[in-house]
């Protein structure tokens, strides 16, 4: 994969060419219905089991005169990726459209599994409404667009107000004070998900905080972030047991009061709302604490079109709807999630809990797409396993950095 700088400013798209959404795109209409016999598709979707998502699908079926079958994913991230990969690599046509994360599209776009969408869905006028650097480095390859991002995930700072009260965490010093606060046995100021397939999120986040680079493991700032994470384990300010946790376990522990704060993507808001936990006296979205740099990760979920699909005409109609202003807003408001289209974030007052705070993140925080290679999951888990050995004190900082550099040199 072409090596590129992790520090591309996402928010610059708001102010520069990335926000140049054309008038044609602003006035786009819901796609016309297709021909008889081409009105049925199957989508494998991460939201399949949510009633609110079914309402979105019901609306899409009505608007498009289209029958949409929804198939569930396995809950485990590794199993999810393996299932999609198996279907695509075998050339099966049982699923027309998949909802995938950055990790999956970053790998699949190199393998010839996906239908390019430049000429049908992500035309120039529509593409101009999306964050430019994100699309270039995640959704595109060799000038072709292979996905339709449908919701934006920003790594944000969540706090449990029932634990921290009126404590403000705005600086690195404030965060350190939170870590040092005694919340009782088995309770911590901060926790995370350090499973080998997940910890790269937190690792890249703290490298961002300290002004380092995920590509340069000799950088003093990168090493400062690593030392910080190792030290809070040694001081028992965060539990080493979290090396077995993915986001599902982290979020449950947060709701149970194990952690006073976490860094988790903004898409979690919907789960907190449905659990009745998103309220002033409990779970709240807070401003990002400022370390050396005011920067955080961006991710997205997106649709890809199976190149082997026998229902491409109908599938493209759905994808046009998902990319349209109407479809983007409908999904966002049903699911309490931020759309990826920047024109919508800037111009609409969406009926989403926390929308103004999320818009503040987009407008005032430097947001970076995460670093991926063409061997996405292999490299992610290799880095995660290496980091686990480091915080378990099985290898030194020097040994970790040497191994990490070997991994990212292949990006």
XYZ file of C-alpha atoms in Angstrom:
411
model
C 0.000 0.000 0.000
C 1.184 3.479 -0.726
C 2.539 4.977 2.487
C 0.787 8.184 3.424
C 0.880 10.512 6.387
C -1.498 9.560 9.166
C -1.882 13.199 10.085
C -4.115 14.340 7.250
C -6.612 16.790 8.667
C -10.144 15.564 8.334
C -11.555 18.869 9.494
C -9.772 20.675 6.665
C -12.353 19.082 4.408
C -14.930 21.242 6.129
C -13.091 24.377 5.122
C -11.444 23.392 1.856
C -12.275 21.498 -1.314
C -13.701 18.498 0.531
C -16.828 20.439 1.438
C -17.474 21.591 -2.109
C -20.725 19.715 -2.388
C -22.243 20.649 -5.737
C -25.702 22.115 -6.153
C -26.654 19.032 -8.139
C -25.886 16.845 -5.122
C -27.778 19.177 -2.792
C -30.877 18.838 -4.955
C -30.626 15.125 -5.692
C -33.808 13.086 -5.675
C -34.538 9.584 -4.541
C -33.573 7.202 -7.382
C -36.357 6.101 -9.681
C -37.742 2.612 -9.299
C -36.250 -0.143 -11.425
C -37.694 -2.558 -13.905
C -40.002 -5.403 -13.057
C -38.119 -8.459 -11.814
C -35.188 -6.431 -10.470
C -36.741 -5.260 -7.222
C -35.185 -7.575 -4.643
C -31.831 -7.492 -2.848
C -30.139 -9.013 0.202
C -28.025 -6.935 2.572
C -25.803 -8.350 5.317
C -25.807 -5.605 7.923
C -24.240 -4.991 11.297
C -27.487 -3.295 12.471
C -29.770 -6.145 11.370
C -31.153 -6.922 14.818
C -32.104 -3.352 15.765
C -35.809 -2.428 15.466
C -34.840 1.129 14.517
C -32.828 -0.155 11.581
C -35.798 -2.168 10.379
C -37.797 1.070 10.360
C -35.144 2.602 8.122
C -35.335 -0.413 5.803
C -39.145 -0.213 5.771
C -38.877 3.417 4.665
C -36.287 2.544 2.003
C -38.509 -0.249 0.645
C -41.433 2.149 0.392
C -39.424 4.965 -1.182
C -37.696 2.686 -3.675
C -40.451 0.129 -4.338
C -37.843 -2.470 -3.445
C -37.885 -5.687 -1.405
C -34.886 -5.764 0.943
C -33.858 -8.895 2.838
C -31.604 -8.283 5.848
C -29.095 -10.864 7.110
C -27.333 -10.651 10.478
C -23.606 -10.735 11.127
C -21.742 -12.722 13.788
C -21.126 -10.491 16.823
C -17.396 -11.201 17.009
C -15.363 -8.889 14.751
C -12.988 -11.621 13.551
C -15.862 -13.957 12.669
C -17.671 -11.103 10.925
C -14.740 -10.357 8.667
C -14.131 -14.040 7.973
C -17.746 -14.596 6.886
C -17.751 -11.672 4.448
C -14.381 -12.712 3.081
C -15.581 -16.271 2.529
C -18.667 -15.176 0.577
C -16.786 -12.677 -1.557
C -13.763 -14.849 -2.313
C -16.001 -17.763 -3.357
C -17.871 -15.547 -5.817
C -21.187 -16.292 -4.106
C -24.177 -14.132 -5.007
C -26.238 -14.887 -1.877
C -25.585 -11.358 -0.559
C -25.681 -8.295 -2.792
C -24.566 -5.583 -0.373
C -22.502 -5.774 2.811
C -22.124 -3.159 5.504
C -18.425 -3.104 6.403
C -15.980 -1.128 8.504
C -12.730 0.522 7.445
C -10.767 -2.617 8.223
C -12.764 -4.726 5.794
C -12.947 -2.326 2.861
C -9.231 -1.548 3.221
C -8.505 -5.213 2.598
C -11.256 -6.199 0.147
C -10.664 -3.335 -2.298
C -7.314 -4.875 -3.253
C -8.719 -8.319 -4.016
C -11.090 -7.690 -6.912
C -14.193 -8.683 -4.897
C -16.002 -5.344 -5.151
C -17.910 -3.481 -7.843
C -16.549 0.049 -8.498
C -19.173 2.715 -7.847
C -17.766 5.812 -9.581
C -20.083 5.815 -12.566
C -23.242 4.671 -10.807
C -23.404 5.950 -7.217
C -20.367 7.938 -6.079
C -20.288 10.331 -9.002
C -18.251 13.519 -8.664
C -21.126 15.634 -7.377
C -21.956 13.105 -4.631
C -18.316 12.327 -3.815
C -17.672 16.026 -3.228
C -20.019 15.921 -0.209
C -17.807 13.444 1.670
C -14.520 14.064 3.542
C -11.894 14.114 0.832
C -8.915 12.551 2.610
C -10.999 9.804 4.173
C -12.479 8.805 0.829
C -9.094 8.876 -0.876
C -7.336 6.665 1.639
C -10.097 4.326 2.819
C -12.880 4.050 0.217
C -10.814 4.486 -2.942
C -8.043 2.688 -4.826
C -6.375 3.844 -8.023
C -9.018 6.535 -8.515
C -11.984 4.153 -8.165
C -14.540 4.341 -5.331
C -15.456 1.010 -3.784
C -17.801 1.963 -0.942
C -20.626 4.241 0.182
C -19.940 5.435 3.747
C -23.232 5.765 5.617
C -22.264 6.789 9.135
C -19.326 8.550 10.699
C -17.650 7.221 13.813
C -15.482 9.649 15.758
C -13.464 8.437 18.721
C -14.865 10.616 21.490
C -14.440 10.934 25.240
C -17.199 9.463 27.404
C -17.531 10.077 31.148
C -19.653 8.562 33.887
C -21.003 11.604 35.751
C -22.208 9.464 38.648
C -18.537 8.688 39.334
C -16.735 11.929 38.510
C -19.392 14.432 39.558
C -18.390 17.960 38.553
C -14.757 17.055 37.821
C -13.640 18.552 34.501
C -11.127 16.686 32.365
C -9.834 19.186 29.821
C -6.045 18.703 29.943
C -3.475 15.942 30.329
C -3.042 17.011 33.941
C -6.786 16.675 34.536
C -6.718 13.200 32.966
C -3.800 12.212 35.192
C -5.760 13.408 38.215
C -8.683 11.231 37.082
C -6.363 8.224 36.846
C -5.116 8.846 40.374
C -8.601 9.172 41.896
C -9.622 6.305 44.195
C -13.035 5.102 43.010
C -12.971 1.966 45.163
C -11.748 -1.569 44.656
C -12.024 -2.801 41.073
C -13.021 0.637 39.751
C -10.815 2.879 37.635
C -10.715 6.386 36.224
C -10.107 5.036 32.719
C -10.489 1.750 30.894
C -10.183 0.444 27.376
C -10.433 -2.577 25.050
C -6.970 -4.029 24.552
C -7.901 -7.215 22.704
C -5.286 -7.817 19.989
C -7.766 -6.907 17.217
C -8.962 -3.729 18.984
C -6.071 -2.125 20.840
C -4.679 -0.400 17.724
C -7.570 2.067 18.132
C -6.349 3.137 21.575
C -2.703 2.866 20.594
C -3.095 5.178 17.591
C -5.305 7.505 19.657
C -2.691 8.070 22.354
C 0.044 8.409 19.741
C -2.117 11.168 18.233
C -2.536 12.786 21.660
C 1.220 12.981 22.192
C 1.942 14.211 18.660
C 3.658 11.037 17.497
C 3.357 8.952 14.341
C 2.061 5.408 13.909
C 4.668 5.027 11.163
C 7.664 6.216 13.197
C 8.381 4.138 16.306
C 11.663 5.945 16.939
C 9.834 9.238 17.420
C 10.187 10.504 21.020
C 6.512 11.523 20.979
C 5.411 8.057 19.847
C 7.494 6.475 22.593
C 6.104 8.911 25.147
C 2.608 7.617 24.362
C 3.769 4.017 24.743
C 5.448 4.743 28.058
C 2.333 6.502 29.301
C 0.133 3.465 28.580
C 2.612 1.028 30.120
C 3.025 3.177 33.219
C -0.685 3.371 34.026
C -0.793 -0.440 33.975
C 2.229 -0.660 36.299
C 0.614 1.842 38.662
C -2.647 -0.146 38.526
C -4.495 2.929 37.267
C -6.052 0.779 34.542
C -6.453 -3.030 34.638
C -4.191 -5.327 32.642
C -7.155 -7.731 32.350
C -8.564 -5.498 29.621
C -6.222 -7.197 27.131
C -9.037 -9.734 26.678
C -11.752 -7.114 26.088
C -13.316 -5.966 22.832
C -15.697 -2.991 22.689
C -18.728 -5.022 23.776
C -17.038 -5.909 27.078
C -15.668 -2.387 27.522
C -19.063 -0.758 27.038
C -20.718 -3.157 29.483
C -18.089 -2.461 32.131
C -18.514 1.266 31.586
C -22.265 0.994 32.100
C -21.685 -1.070 35.249
C -19.435 1.612 36.773
C -16.097 -0.163 36.413
C -14.630 2.841 34.571
C -15.202 6.565 35.026
C -14.134 7.345 31.459
C -13.449 5.666 28.127
C -12.484 6.623 24.589
C -14.970 4.915 22.279
C -16.429 5.757 18.887
C -19.477 7.997 18.686
C -21.653 5.255 17.177
C -21.898 3.866 20.718
C -24.268 6.738 21.490
C -27.215 4.763 20.126
C -26.507 1.899 22.529
C -26.248 4.270 25.494
C -29.536 5.939 24.491
C -31.359 2.601 24.127
C -29.993 1.506 27.516
C -31.411 4.670 29.115
C -27.892 5.588 30.231
C -27.311 8.726 28.163
C -28.438 11.412 30.603
C -27.023 14.289 32.634
C -26.421 12.274 35.799
C -24.905 9.199 34.140
C -23.204 8.695 30.767
C -22.209 11.872 28.953
C -20.243 12.785 25.832
C -17.473 15.172 26.921
C -14.934 17.369 25.105
C -11.708 15.620 24.196
C -9.011 16.178 26.852
C -6.088 18.114 25.386
C -2.694 16.437 25.667
C -0.009 17.792 23.315
C -2.335 17.713 20.303
C -6.100 18.158 19.958
C -6.636 15.192 17.651
C -8.694 12.016 17.479
C -9.468 9.063 15.195
C -12.189 8.915 12.566
C -13.792 5.753 11.232
C -16.909 4.925 9.223
C -19.231 2.092 8.339
C -20.005 1.797 4.665
C -21.736 -0.277 2.018
C -19.890 -2.356 -0.563
C -21.398 -4.031 -3.623
C -20.552 -7.685 -4.235
C -19.033 -7.939 -7.718
C -20.830 -11.305 -8.101
C -24.263 -9.853 -7.305
C -27.007 -10.890 -9.740
C -29.124 -7.903 -8.664
C -26.789 -5.008 -9.317
C -29.395 -2.668 -10.782
C -31.587 -2.917 -7.692
C -28.557 -2.829 -5.398
C -27.324 0.367 -7.026
C -30.727 1.963 -6.485
C -30.427 1.245 -2.768
C -26.859 2.556 -2.665
C -27.945 5.787 -4.375
C -30.598 6.148 -1.699
C -28.050 5.503 1.072
C -25.771 8.185 -0.394
C -28.579 10.692 -0.975
C -29.479 13.501 1.370
C -32.825 11.841 2.200
C -31.336 8.433 2.846
C -28.410 9.764 4.871
C -30.672 11.796 7.152
C -33.175 8.948 7.548
C -30.508 6.469 8.661
C -28.841 9.021 10.964
C -32.054 9.917 12.773
C -33.377 6.358 13.080
C -30.070 5.105 14.467
C -28.846 8.180 16.430
C -25.657 8.297 14.397
C -23.705 10.948 12.562
C -23.848 10.844 8.750
C -20.632 10.979 6.739
C -21.820 13.702 4.363
C -20.268 16.934 5.575
C -22.887 19.155 3.964
C -25.556 17.491 6.094
C -23.530 17.893 9.312
C -23.020 21.588 8.571
C -26.453 22.486 7.229
C -28.973 20.310 9.077
C -30.101 20.247 12.706
C -30.437 16.498 12.980
C -32.699 14.920 15.560
C -29.857 12.972 17.197
C -28.940 13.064 20.899
C -25.618 14.849 21.306
C -25.640 16.182 17.745
C -24.312 19.633 18.637
C -21.454 18.106 20.636
C -20.586 15.776 17.769
C -20.666 18.684 15.347
C -18.260 20.505 17.686
C -15.867 17.557 17.406
C -16.031 17.730 13.608
C -15.527 21.475 13.463
C -12.976 21.996 16.231
C -10.919 18.805 16.554
C -8.295 17.480 14.191
C -9.664 14.157 12.981
C -7.491 11.528 11.324
C -8.347 8.404 9.406
C -6.613 5.363 10.853
C -3.589 3.688 9.230
C -4.265 0.458 7.317
C -2.251 -1.891 5.145
C -3.598 -4.213 2.462
C -3.253 -7.064 4.994
C -5.449 -5.190 7.402
C -6.473 -7.682 10.077
C -3.174 -9.560 10.013
C -1.209 -6.388 10.670
C -3.720 -5.075 13.225
C -3.619 -8.264 15.300
C 0.160 -8.565 14.974
C 0.534 -5.055 16.361
C -2.009 -5.818 19.081
C -0.259 -8.998 20.175
C 3.063 -7.152 20.272
C 1.564 -4.350 22.379
C 0.095 -6.883 24.811
C 3.538 -8.427 25.301
C 4.930 -4.947 25.967
C 2.412 -3.964 28.661
C 2.759 -7.444 30.213
C 6.509 -6.657 30.472
C 7.436 -9.662 28.363
C 9.395 -7.418 25.981
C 11.082 -4.042 26.386
C 10.101 -0.737 24.813
C 12.993 -1.114 22.364
C 11.855 -4.597 21.357
C 8.289 -3.424 20.886
C 9.301 -0.451 18.743
C 11.551 -2.591 16.562
C 8.727 -5.075 15.942
C 6.182 -2.301 15.376
C 8.458 -0.612 12.831
C 8.810 -3.888 10.939
C 5.003 -4.104 10.727
C 4.362 -0.540 9.549
C 7.303 -0.496 7.123
C 5.220 -2.939 5.084
C 2.225 -0.616 4.825
